PDB file of C-alpha atoms in Angstrom:
ATOM      1  CA  UNK A   1      -2.438  -7.112   5.308  1.00 48.00           C
ATOM      2  CA  UNK A   2      -0.511 -10.341   6.048  1.00 53.00           C
ATOM      3  CA  UNK A   3       0.242 -10.950   2.340  1.00 62.00           C
ATOM      4  CA  UNK A   4       1.894  -7.554   1.905  1.00 64.00           C
ATOM      5  CA  UNK A   5       2.564  -5.825  -1.413  1.00 65.00           C
ATOM      6  CA  UNK A   6       4.566  -7.544  -4.140  1.00 71.00           C
ATOM      7  CA  UNK A   7       6.255  -5.840  -7.087  1.00 67.00           C
ATOM      8  CA  UNK A   8       9.077  -6.687  -9.467  1.00 70.00           C
ATOM      9  CA  UNK A   9      12.508  -4.998  -9.771  1.00 65.00           C
ATOM     10  CA  UNK A  10      15.170  -6.242 -12.225  1.00 64.00           C
ATOM     11  CA  UNK A  11      13.181  -9.415 -12.750  1.00 68.00           C
ATOM     12  CA  UNK A  12      13.089 -10.220  -9.026  1.00 66.00           C
ATOM     13  CA  UNK A  13       9.987  -9.882  -6.944  1.00 66.00           C
ATOM     14  CA  UNK A  14      10.029  -7.853  -3.749  1.00 61.00           C
ATOM     15  CA  UNK A  15       7.330  -8.170  -1.119  1.00 63.00           C
ATOM     16  CA  UNK A  16       6.880  -5.420   1.416  1.00 61.00           C
ATOM     17  CA  UNK A  17       4.910  -5.357   4.669  1.00 59.00           C
ATOM     18  CA  UNK A  18       4.286  -9.119   4.717  1.00 61.00           C
ATOM     19  CA  UNK A  19       6.415  -9.873   7.759  1.00 63.00           C
ATOM     20  CA  UNK A  20       3.981  -9.566  10.690  1.00 60.00           C
ATOM     21  CA  UNK A  21       4.486 -13.252  11.592  1.00 63.00           C
ATOM     22  CA  UNK A  22       2.921 -13.132  15.097  1.00 73.00           C
ATOM     23  CA  UNK A  23      -0.123 -10.825  14.807  1.00 78.00           C
ATOM     24  CA  UNK A  24      -0.875 -10.984  18.546  1.00 82.00           C
ATOM     25  CA  UNK A  25       2.496  -9.400  19.256  1.00 84.00           C
ATOM     26  CA  UNK A  26       1.941  -6.692  16.643  1.00 85.00           C
ATOM     27  CA  UNK A  27      -1.440  -5.772  18.150  1.00 89.00           C
ATOM     28  CA  UNK A  28      -0.072  -5.733  21.721  1.00 91.00           C
ATOM     29  CA  UNK A  29       2.892  -3.612  20.647  1.00 91.00           C
ATOM     30  CA  UNK A  30       0.623  -1.138  18.876  1.00 93.00           C
ATOM     31  CA  UNK A  31      -1.712  -0.826  21.876  1.00 96.00           C
ATOM     32  CA  UNK A  32       1.078  -0.303  24.425  1.00 96.00           C
ATOM     33  CA  UNK A  33       2.845   2.151  22.130  1.00 96.00           C
ATOM     34  CA  UNK A  34      -0.324   4.279  21.988  1.00 97.00           C
ATOM     35  CA  UNK A  35      -0.142   4.526  25.797  1.00 97.00           C
ATOM     36  CA  UNK A  36       3.628   5.164  25.697  1.00 97.00           C
ATOM     37  CA  UNK A  37       3.259   7.975  23.153  1.00 97.00           C
ATOM     38  CA  UNK A  38       0.436   9.593  25.110  1.00 97.00           C
ATOM     39  CA  UNK A  39       2.928   9.771  27.984  1.00 97.00           C
ATOM     40  CA  UNK A  40       5.720  10.970  25.707  1.00 97.00           C
ATOM     41  CA  UNK A  41       3.509  13.762  24.379  1.00 97.00           C
ATOM     42  CA  UNK A  42       2.999  14.993  27.948  1.00 97.00           C
ATOM     43  CA  UNK A  43       6.772  14.969  28.491  1.00 97.00           C
ATOM     44  CA  UNK A  44       7.230  16.950  25.260  1.00 96.00           C
ATOM     45  CA  UNK A  45       4.392  19.333  26.169  1.00 95.00           C
ATOM     46  CA  UNK A  46       5.980  19.967  29.563  1.00 95.00           C
ATOM     47  CA  UNK A  47       9.574  20.226  28.353  1.00 95.00           C
ATOM     48  CA  UNK A  48       8.862  22.366  25.275  1.00 94.00           C
ATOM     49  CA  UNK A  49       6.186  24.524  26.936  1.00 93.00           C
ATOM     50  CA  UNK A  50       3.308  23.573  24.640  1.00 91.00           C
ATOM     51  CA  UNK A  51       0.103  24.108  26.626  1.00 88.00           C
ATOM     52  CA  UNK A  52      -2.201  23.080  23.762  1.00 88.00           C
ATOM     53  CA  UNK A  53      -0.776  19.534  24.012  1.00 91.00           C
ATOM     54  CA  UNK A  54      -0.940  19.310  27.791  1.00 93.00           C
ATOM     55  CA  UNK A  55      -3.819  17.671  29.637  1.00 93.00           C
ATOM     56  CA  UNK A  56      -1.895  17.163  32.881  1.00 93.00           C
ATOM     57  CA  UNK A  57      -1.109  20.015  35.300  1.00 92.00           C
ATOM     58  CA  UNK A  58       2.117  21.739  34.264  1.00 90.00           C
ATOM     59  CA  UNK A  59       4.257  20.456  37.124  1.00 92.00           C
ATOM     60  CA  UNK A  60       3.091  16.859  36.597  1.00 94.00           C
ATOM     61  CA  UNK A  61       3.374  16.681  32.811  1.00 95.00           C
ATOM     62  CA  UNK A  62       7.033  15.607  32.629  1.00 96.00           C
ATOM     63  CA  UNK A  63       7.209  13.116  35.542  1.00 97.00           C
ATOM     64  CA  UNK A  64       3.802  11.504  34.940  1.00 97.00           C
ATOM     65  CA  UNK A  65       4.362  11.433  31.174  1.00 97.00           C
ATOM     66  CA  UNK A  66       7.760   9.765  31.634  1.00 97.00           C
ATOM     67  CA  UNK A  67       6.213   7.252  34.027  1.00 97.00           C
ATOM     68  CA  UNK A  68       3.464   6.493  31.514  1.00 97.00           C
ATOM     69  CA  UNK A  69       6.035   6.000  28.727  1.00 97.00           C
ATOM     70  CA  UNK A  70       8.320   3.757  30.781  1.00 97.00           C
ATOM     71  CA  UNK A  71       5.398   1.910  32.332  1.00 97.00           C
ATOM     72  CA  UNK A  72       3.839   1.140  28.939  1.00 97.00           C
ATOM     73  CA  UNK A  73       7.136  -0.218  27.587  1.00 95.00           C
ATOM     74  CA  UNK A  74       7.615  -2.330  30.710  1.00 94.00           C
ATOM     75  CA  UNK A  75       3.995  -3.522  30.586  1.00 96.00           C
ATOM     76  CA  UNK A  76       4.422  -4.590  26.962  1.00 94.00           C
ATOM     77  CA  UNK A  77       7.342  -6.834  27.882  1.00 92.00           C
ATOM     78  CA  UNK A  78       5.732  -8.159  31.059  1.00 92.00           C
ATOM     79  CA  UNK A  79       2.404  -9.011  29.418  1.00 92.00           C
ATOM     80  CA  UNK A  80       4.062 -10.585  26.358  1.00 88.00           C
ATOM     81  CA  UNK A  81       6.928 -12.502  27.951  1.00 82.00           C
ATOM     82  CA  UNK A  82       5.920 -15.646  26.124  1.00 79.00           C
ATOM     83  CA  UNK A  83       5.538 -13.898  22.770  1.00 77.00           C
ATOM     84  CA  UNK A  84       8.566 -11.593  22.602  1.00 78.00           C
ATOM     85  CA  UNK A  85      10.689 -14.659  21.907  1.00 78.00           C
ATOM     86  CA  UNK A  86       8.569 -15.455  18.840  1.00 76.00           C
ATOM     87  CA  UNK A  87       9.181 -13.732  15.488  1.00 75.00           C
ATOM     88  CA  UNK A  88       7.326 -10.438  15.477  1.00 69.00           C
ATOM     89  CA  UNK A  89       6.901  -7.687  12.890  1.00 73.00           C
ATOM     90  CA  UNK A  90      10.039  -6.770  10.891  1.00 73.00           C
ATOM     91  CA  UNK A  91      11.646  -3.305  10.658  1.00 73.00           C
ATOM     92  CA  UNK A  92       9.281  -1.738   8.103  1.00 75.00           C
ATOM     93  CA  UNK A  93       6.254  -3.315   9.788  1.00 80.00           C
ATOM     94  CA  UNK A  94       7.401  -2.029  13.193  1.00 83.00           C
ATOM     95  CA  UNK A  95       7.800   1.465  11.688  1.00 84.00           C
ATOM     96  CA  UNK A  96       4.197   1.274  10.413  1.00 87.00           C
ATOM     97  CA  UNK A  97       2.952   0.249  13.866  1.00 90.00           C
ATOM     98  CA  UNK A  98       4.899   3.067  15.540  1.00 92.00           C
ATOM     99  CA  UNK A  99       3.590   5.641  13.050  1.00 92.00           C
ATOM    100  CA  UNK A 100      -0.001   4.412  13.523  1.00 94.00           C
ATOM    101  CA  UNK A 101       0.417   4.487  17.310  1.00 96.00           C
ATOM    102  CA  UNK A 102       1.699   8.079  17.023  1.00 95.00           C
ATOM    103  CA  UNK A 103      -1.390   9.154  15.069  1.00 94.00           C
ATOM    104  CA  UNK A 104      -3.802   7.528  17.543  1.00 96.00           C
ATOM    105  CA  UNK A 105      -1.894   8.939  20.543  1.00 96.00           C
ATOM    106  CA  UNK A 106      -1.905  12.365  18.909  1.00 94.00           C
ATOM    107  CA  UNK A 107      -5.688  12.335  18.398  1.00 94.00           C
ATOM    108  CA  UNK A 108      -6.291  11.154  21.985  1.00 95.00           C
ATOM    109  CA  UNK A 109      -3.861  13.725  23.399  1.00 95.00           C
ATOM    110  CA  UNK A 110      -5.474  16.577  21.476  1.00 92.00           C
ATOM    111  CA  UNK A 111      -8.935  15.423  22.595  1.00 93.00           C
ATOM    112  CA  UNK A 112      -7.832  15.177  26.236  1.00 93.00           C
ATOM    113  CA  UNK A 113      -6.131  18.591  26.096  1.00 91.00           C
ATOM    114  CA  UNK A 114      -9.178  20.148  24.407  1.00 87.00           C
ATOM    115  CA  UNK A 115     -11.530  18.498  26.928  1.00 82.00           C
ATOM    116  CA  UNK A 116      -9.361  19.710  29.793  1.00 73.00           C
ATOM    117  CA  UNK A 117      -9.524  23.287  28.513  1.00 70.00           C
ATOM    118  CA  UNK A 118     -13.316  23.087  28.206  1.00 70.00           C
ATOM    119  CA  UNK A 119     -13.656  21.774  31.772  1.00 71.00           C
ATOM    120  CA  UNK A 120     -11.366  24.517  33.138  1.00 64.00           C
TER     121      UNK A 120
ATOM    122  CA  UNK B   1      37.839 -12.175   5.884  1.00 71.00           C
ATOM    123  CA  UNK B   2      35.286 -14.932   6.510  1.00 83.00           C
ATOM    124  CA  UNK B   3      37.633 -16.585   9.018  1.00 89.00           C
ATOM    125  CA  UNK B   4      38.109 -13.321  10.915  1.00 93.00           C
ATOM    126  CA  UNK B   5      34.353 -12.732  10.890  1.00 93.00           C
ATOM    127  CA  UNK B   6      33.750 -16.231  12.246  1.00 93.00           C
ATOM    128  CA  UNK B   7      36.487 -15.859  14.894  1.00 94.00           C
ATOM    129  CA  UNK B   8      34.955 -12.568  16.089  1.00 95.00           C
ATOM    130  CA  UNK B   9      31.516 -14.153  16.059  1.00 95.00           C
ATOM    131  CA  UNK B  10      32.732 -17.050  18.199  1.00 94.00           C
ATOM    132  CA  UNK B  11      34.379 -14.620  20.611  1.00 95.00           C
ATOM    133  CA  UNK B  12      31.162 -12.651  21.169  1.00 96.00           C
ATOM    134  CA  UNK B  13      28.540 -15.389  20.761  1.00 95.00           C
ATOM    135  CA  UNK B  14      30.738 -17.716  22.847  1.00 94.00           C
ATOM    136  CA  UNK B  15      29.777 -15.650  25.903  1.00 95.00           C
ATOM    137  CA  UNK B  16      26.077 -16.418  25.364  1.00 94.00           C
ATOM    138  CA  UNK B  17      24.447 -18.953  27.645  1.00 92.00           C
ATOM    139  CA  UNK B  18      26.991 -18.523  30.470  1.00 93.00           C
ATOM    140  CA  UNK B  19      25.462 -15.706  32.534  1.00 93.00           C
ATOM    141  CA  UNK B  20      21.649 -15.622  32.549  1.00 94.00           C
ATOM    142  CA  UNK B  21      21.570 -11.943  33.602  1.00 95.00           C
ATOM    143  CA  UNK B  22      23.812 -10.904  30.698  1.00 96.00           C
ATOM    144  CA  UNK B  23      21.765 -13.099  28.335  1.00 95.00           C
ATOM    145  CA  UNK B  24      18.619 -11.297  29.491  1.00 92.00           C
ATOM    146  CA  UNK B  25      20.104  -7.836  28.947  1.00 94.00           C
ATOM    147  CA  UNK B  26      21.428  -8.790  25.511  1.00 95.00           C
ATOM    148  CA  UNK B  27      18.124 -10.348  24.512  1.00 93.00           C
ATOM    149  CA  UNK B  28      16.219  -7.171  25.360  1.00 91.00           C
ATOM    150  CA  UNK B  29      18.799  -5.022  23.555  1.00 93.00           C
ATOM    151  CA  UNK B  30      18.500  -7.298  20.512  1.00 92.00           C
ATOM    152  CA  UNK B  31      14.694  -7.424  20.323  1.00 89.00           C
ATOM    153  CA  UNK B  32      12.886  -5.459  17.645  1.00 84.00           C
ATOM    154  CA  UNK B  33      11.022  -3.551  20.363  1.00 87.00           C
ATOM    155  CA  UNK B  34      13.341  -2.124  23.015  1.00 90.00           C
ATOM    156  CA  UNK B  35      15.955  -0.011  21.194  1.00 92.00           C
ATOM    157  CA  UNK B  36      13.744   0.913  18.178  1.00 90.00           C
ATOM    158  CA  UNK B  37      11.029   2.130  20.575  1.00 92.00           C
ATOM    159  CA  UNK B  38      13.510   4.284  22.506  1.00 94.00           C
ATOM    160  CA  UNK B  39      14.930   5.670  19.235  1.00 94.00           C
ATOM    161  CA  UNK B  40      11.519   6.456  17.734  1.00 93.00           C
ATOM    162  CA  UNK B  41      10.384   8.047  21.003  1.00 96.00           C
ATOM    163  CA  UNK B  42      13.427  10.342  20.996  1.00 96.00           C
ATOM    164  CA  UNK B  43      12.676  11.362  17.405  1.00 96.00           C
ATOM    165  CA  UNK B  44       9.069  12.044  18.376  1.00 95.00           C
ATOM    166  CA  UNK B  45      10.161  14.101  21.377  1.00 96.00           C
ATOM    167  CA  UNK B  46      12.113  16.466  19.117  1.00 96.00           C
ATOM    168  CA  UNK B  47       9.410  16.446  16.426  1.00 95.00           C
ATOM    169  CA  UNK B  48       6.988  17.777  19.044  1.00 95.00           C
ATOM    170  CA  UNK B  49       9.320  20.599  20.118  1.00 94.00           C
ATOM    171  CA  UNK B  50       7.451  23.279  18.153  1.00 91.00           C
ATOM    172  CA  UNK B  51      10.836  24.598  16.913  1.00 94.00           C
ATOM    173  CA  UNK B  52      12.075  24.535  13.332  1.00 94.00           C
ATOM    174  CA  UNK B  53      15.609  23.327  14.151  1.00 94.00           C
ATOM    175  CA  UNK B  54      14.529  20.337  16.253  1.00 95.00           C
ATOM    176  CA  UNK B  55      11.754  19.391  13.834  1.00 95.00           C
ATOM    177  CA  UNK B  56      14.207  19.480  10.909  1.00 94.00           C
ATOM    178  CA  UNK B  57      16.608  17.290  12.891  1.00 96.00           C
ATOM    179  CA  UNK B  58      13.870  14.723  13.534  1.00 96.00           C
ATOM    180  CA  UNK B  59      12.760  14.687   9.877  1.00 95.00           C
ATOM    181  CA  UNK B  60      16.366  14.424   8.695  1.00 95.00           C
ATOM    182  CA  UNK B  61      16.866  11.364  10.907  1.00 95.00           C
ATOM    183  CA  UNK B  62      13.672   9.731   9.652  1.00 94.00           C
ATOM    184  CA  UNK B  63      14.541  10.340   5.987  1.00 95.00           C
ATOM    185  CA  UNK B  64      18.016   8.842   6.538  1.00 95.00           C
ATOM    186  CA  UNK B  65      16.324   5.857   8.224  1.00 92.00           C
ATOM    187  CA  UNK B  66      14.001   5.308   5.230  1.00 91.00           C
ATOM    188  CA  UNK B  67      16.883   5.814   2.764  1.00 93.00           C
ATOM    189  CA  UNK B  68      18.956   3.216   4.642  1.00 92.00           C
ATOM    190  CA  UNK B  69      16.063   0.742   4.427  1.00 88.00           C
ATOM    191  CA  UNK B  70      15.825   1.292   0.659  1.00 89.00           C
ATOM    192  CA  UNK B  71      19.557   0.507   0.385  1.00 90.00           C
ATOM    193  CA  UNK B  72      19.063  -2.675   2.446  1.00 87.00           C
ATOM    194  CA  UNK B  73      16.296  -3.833   0.110  1.00 84.00           C
ATOM    195  CA  UNK B  74      18.548  -3.161  -2.896  1.00 87.00           C
ATOM    196  CA  UNK B  75      21.499  -5.012  -1.366  1.00 87.00           C
ATOM    197  CA  UNK B  76      19.295  -7.963  -0.501  1.00 85.00           C
ATOM    198  CA  UNK B  77      18.433  -8.262  -4.194  1.00 85.00           C
ATOM    199  CA  UNK B  78      22.135  -8.603  -5.042  1.00 86.00           C
ATOM    200  CA  UNK B  79      23.398 -10.783  -2.195  1.00 86.00           C
ATOM    201  CA  UNK B  80      21.670 -12.928   0.387  1.00 88.00           C
ATOM    202  CA  UNK B  81      24.121 -13.951   3.061  1.00 91.00           C
ATOM    203  CA  UNK B  82      22.859 -16.839   5.194  1.00 91.00           C
ATOM    204  CA  UNK B  83      22.489 -16.377   8.950  1.00 92.00           C
ATOM    205  CA  UNK B  84      25.200 -17.843  11.228  1.00 93.00           C
ATOM    206  CA  UNK B  85      22.843 -20.487  12.656  1.00 92.00           C
ATOM    207  CA  UNK B  86      21.984 -21.822   9.183  1.00 91.00           C
ATOM    208  CA  UNK B  87      25.618 -22.479   8.187  1.00 90.00           C
ATOM    209  CA  UNK B  88      27.235 -23.395  11.513  1.00 90.00           C
ATOM    210  CA  UNK B  89      26.321 -25.828  14.261  1.00 89.00           C
ATOM    211  CA  UNK B  90      28.409 -24.132  16.971  1.00 88.00           C
ATOM    212  CA  UNK B  91      26.060 -21.185  17.445  1.00 91.00           C
ATOM    213  CA  UNK B  92      24.363 -20.382  20.755  1.00 92.00           C
ATOM    214  CA  UNK B  93      21.039 -18.990  19.585  1.00 91.00           C
ATOM    215  CA  UNK B  94      19.166 -16.935  22.187  1.00 91.00           C
ATOM    216  CA  UNK B  95      16.720 -15.509  19.693  1.00 88.00           C
ATOM    217  CA  UNK B  96      14.159 -16.650  17.138  1.00 84.00           C
ATOM    218  CA  UNK B  97      15.411 -17.551  13.651  1.00 87.00           C
ATOM    219  CA  UNK B  98      15.036 -14.507  11.382  1.00 84.00           C
ATOM    220  CA  UNK B  99      14.326 -15.461   7.778  1.00 81.00           C
ATOM    221  CA  UNK B 100      15.786 -12.416   5.980  1.00 83.00           C
ATOM    222  CA  UNK B 101      19.442 -12.201   4.816  1.00 88.00           C
ATOM    223  CA  UNK B 102      22.181 -11.709   7.407  1.00 89.00           C
ATOM    224  CA  UNK B 103      24.037  -8.871   5.625  1.00 91.00           C
ATOM    225  CA  UNK B 104      23.681  -6.045   6.357  1.00 90.00           C
ATOM    226  CA  UNK B 105      22.258  -6.006   9.889  1.00 90.00           C
ATOM    227  CA  UNK B 106      19.080  -3.983   9.247  1.00 88.00           C
ATOM    228  CA  UNK B 107      18.735  -2.674  12.776  1.00 88.00           C
ATOM    229  CA  UNK B 108      22.375  -1.554  12.986  1.00 91.00           C
ATOM    230  CA  UNK B 109      22.123   0.138   9.609  1.00 93.00           C
ATOM    231  CA  UNK B 110      18.838   1.903  10.326  1.00 91.00           C
ATOM    232  CA  UNK B 111      19.927   3.110  13.782  1.00 93.00           C
ATOM    233  CA  UNK B 112      23.345   4.240  12.506  1.00 96.00           C
ATOM    234  CA  UNK B 113      21.657   6.196   9.690  1.00 96.00           C
ATOM    235  CA  UNK B 114      19.224   7.785  12.133  1.00 95.00           C
ATOM    236  CA  UNK B 115      22.010   8.523  14.611  1.00 96.00           C
ATOM    237  CA  UNK B 116      24.441   9.972  12.085  1.00 97.00           C
ATOM    238  CA  UNK B 117      21.822  12.229  10.477  1.00 97.00           C
ATOM    239  CA  UNK B 118      20.872  13.536  13.926  1.00 96.00           C
ATOM    240  CA  UNK B 119      24.527  13.801  15.029  1.00 96.00           C
ATOM    241  CA  UNK B 120      25.058  16.193  12.118  1.00 96.00           C
ATOM    242  CA  UNK B 121      22.477  18.489  13.749  1.00 96.00           C
ATOM    243  CA  UNK B 122      23.068  17.850  17.444  1.00 96.00           C
ATOM    244  CA  UNK B 123      26.099  15.852  18.561  1.00 96.00           C
ATOM    245  CA  UNK B 124      24.804  15.093  22.040  1.00 95.00           C
ATOM    246  CA  UNK B 125      21.468  13.670  20.863  1.00 95.00           C
ATOM    247  CA  UNK B 126      23.076  11.966  17.853  1.00 96.00           C
ATOM    248  CA  UNK B 127      25.614  10.400  20.197  1.00 96.00           C
ATOM    249  CA  UNK B 128      22.773   8.772  22.163  1.00 95.00           C
ATOM    250  CA  UNK B 129      21.438   7.218  18.940  1.00 94.00           C
ATOM    251  CA  UNK B 130      24.887   5.992  17.922  1.00 95.00           C
ATOM    252  CA  UNK B 131      25.359   4.367  21.348  1.00 95.00           C
ATOM    253  CA  UNK B 132      21.969   2.654  20.855  1.00 94.00           C
ATOM    254  CA  UNK B 133      23.111   1.456  17.401  1.00 94.00           C
ATOM    255  CA  UNK B 134      26.337   0.117  18.933  1.00 95.00           C
ATOM    256  CA  UNK B 135      24.503  -1.652  21.772  1.00 95.00           C
ATOM    257  CA  UNK B 136      21.911  -3.248  19.515  1.00 95.00           C
ATOM    258  CA  UNK B 137      24.562  -4.323  16.983  1.00 95.00           C
ATOM    259  CA  UNK B 138      26.714  -6.049  19.595  1.00 96.00           C
ATOM    260  CA  UNK B 139      23.623  -7.647  21.137  1.00 96.00           C
ATOM    261  CA  UNK B 140      22.516  -9.048  17.757  1.00 95.00           C
ATOM    262  CA  UNK B 141      25.882 -10.826  17.426  1.00 96.00           C
ATOM    263  CA  UNK B 142      25.751 -11.986  21.047  1.00 97.00           C
ATOM    264  CA  UNK B 143      22.323 -13.638  20.586  1.00 95.00           C
ATOM    265  CA  UNK B 144      23.562 -15.361  17.418  1.00 94.00           C
ATOM    266  CA  UNK B 145      21.562 -13.788  14.584  1.00 94.00           C
ATOM    267  CA  UNK B 146      24.337 -11.763  12.862  1.00 95.00           C
ATOM    268  CA  UNK B 147      28.027 -12.030  12.080  1.00 95.00           C
ATOM    269  CA  UNK B 148      30.138  -9.087  13.340  1.00 96.00           C
ATOM    270  CA  UNK B 149      30.800  -7.984   9.750  1.00 96.00           C
ATOM    271  CA  UNK B 150      27.032  -7.800   9.119  1.00 95.00           C
ATOM    272  CA  UNK B 151      26.827  -5.293  11.941  1.00 96.00           C
ATOM    273  CA  UNK B 152      29.997  -3.418  10.936  1.00 96.00           C
ATOM    274  CA  UNK B 153      28.740  -3.307   7.338  1.00 94.00           C
ATOM    275  CA  UNK B 154      25.347  -2.131   8.599  1.00 94.00           C
ATOM    276  CA  UNK B 155      26.938   0.691  10.599  1.00 96.00           C
ATOM    277  CA  UNK B 156      29.117   1.755   7.665  1.00 95.00           C
ATOM    278  CA  UNK B 157      26.252   1.674   5.171  1.00 94.00           C
ATOM    279  CA  UNK B 158      24.032   3.524   7.637  1.00 95.00           C
ATOM    280  CA  UNK B 159      26.640   6.267   8.010  1.00 96.00           C
ATOM    281  CA  UNK B 160      27.059   6.503   4.227  1.00 95.00           C
ATOM    282  CA  UNK B 161      23.274   6.642   3.717  1.00 95.00           C
ATOM    283  CA  UNK B 162      22.891   9.403   6.319  1.00 97.00           C
ATOM    284  CA  UNK B 163      25.885  11.369   5.032  1.00 97.00           C
ATOM    285  CA  UNK B 164      24.669  11.266   1.416  1.00 96.00           C
ATOM    286  CA  UNK B 165      21.273  12.475   2.574  1.00 96.00           C
ATOM    287  CA  UNK B 166      22.822  15.204   4.738  1.00 96.00           C
ATOM    288  CA  UNK B 167      25.158  16.466   2.007  1.00 96.00           C
ATOM    289  CA  UNK B 168      23.052  16.142  -1.134  1.00 96.00           C
ATOM    290  CA  UNK B 169      19.409  15.746  -0.145  1.00 94.00           C
ATOM    291  CA  UNK B 170      18.889  17.854   2.934  1.00 95.00           C
ATOM    292  CA  UNK B 171      20.225  21.200   1.619  1.00 95.00           C
ATOM    293  CA  UNK B 172      17.690  21.018  -1.211  1.00 95.00           C
ATOM    294  CA  UNK B 173      14.856  19.721   0.965  1.00 95.00           C
ATOM    295  CA  UNK B 174      15.473  21.950   4.022  1.00 93.00           C
ATOM    296  CA  UNK B 175      13.100  24.802   3.048  1.00 94.00           C
ATOM    297  CA  UNK B 176      10.360  22.284   2.225  1.00 94.00           C
ATOM    298  CA  UNK B 177      10.923  20.421   5.531  1.00 93.00           C
ATOM    299  CA  UNK B 178      10.649  23.677   7.481  1.00 93.00           C
ATOM    300  CA  UNK B 179       7.463  24.686   5.673  1.00 94.00           C
ATOM    301  CA  UNK B 180       5.961  21.212   6.071  1.00 93.00           C
ATOM    302  CA  UNK B 181       6.776  21.232   9.809  1.00 92.00           C
ATOM    303  CA  UNK B 182       5.131  24.628  10.246  1.00 93.00           C
ATOM    304  CA  UNK B 183       2.081  23.546   8.264  1.00 93.00           C
ATOM    305  CA  UNK B 184       1.683  20.314  10.278  1.00 92.00           C
ATOM    306  CA  UNK B 185       2.115  22.306  13.491  1.00 90.00           C
ATOM    307  CA  UNK B 186      -0.578  24.722  12.372  1.00 90.00           C
ATOM    308  CA  UNK B 187      -3.068  21.909  11.760  1.00 88.00           C
ATOM    309  CA  UNK B 188      -2.135  20.311  15.078  1.00 84.00           C
ATOM    310  CA  UNK B 189      -0.062  17.360  13.908  1.00 84.00           C
ATOM    311  CA  UNK B 190       3.321  18.539  15.179  1.00 84.00           C
TER     312      UNK B 190
END
């Protein structure tokens, strides 16, 4: 993963997804973004009236989801104060981490919502 | 042109290191985590709306973002402008030393592309993205990693990338985007 993918265009080589630089930061960012997106999905479920995505009571979905999102972002910075000043993943690498975090958050949200329905 | 760029850089970067609170705010605006996370979260929020219009807006923004990144890669093959701190000693650097070329400012370009594509669908939401692009661009100059013209060029190229997508790509892709959104919603991914 750290070596990325190299290919040649017009005689010049281009390497993609090789710029993770500080892996600890990438892993921490991914983990906190999973939590943030789980919160965001509750905000979206509450705001857009999507009960199949909601695992929190209707009146709590937006405020608790927003708190979870903001709290996860804050926690990422607070727990990585030393590392955020070091080079982290570049734009494309960050996009990959965000997309992966979305997929994991989506699976967890659907499981929680499904579990909640079963319990009710 | 270079002299004007340098004079503007000195004006903005010259403020760095004088007020710790302002340095802190600018650092967080300039990081690769704060503004991109907010922007991606907003896109996700509209993607999860369950409505065709909002989903199309989110996809349009993401495609413009990817298209802008392709343009950056192409430009970097043609010209690699050194960073301000590699060519000048009088730079107050509040950030790590990025190793990729200075022009165009990737973050400014990507956020401007995302913002402009969304602004074409919803001016209020797009405006939020464009303000984020503006804030991050200014912050990147303030912390010493870009010249002002890198950011201006990034914004311009981002707008051009988004506009070309909106005018020529999106009308052709719109039916497919709508169908894809509905399909992903049906299988529980949107």
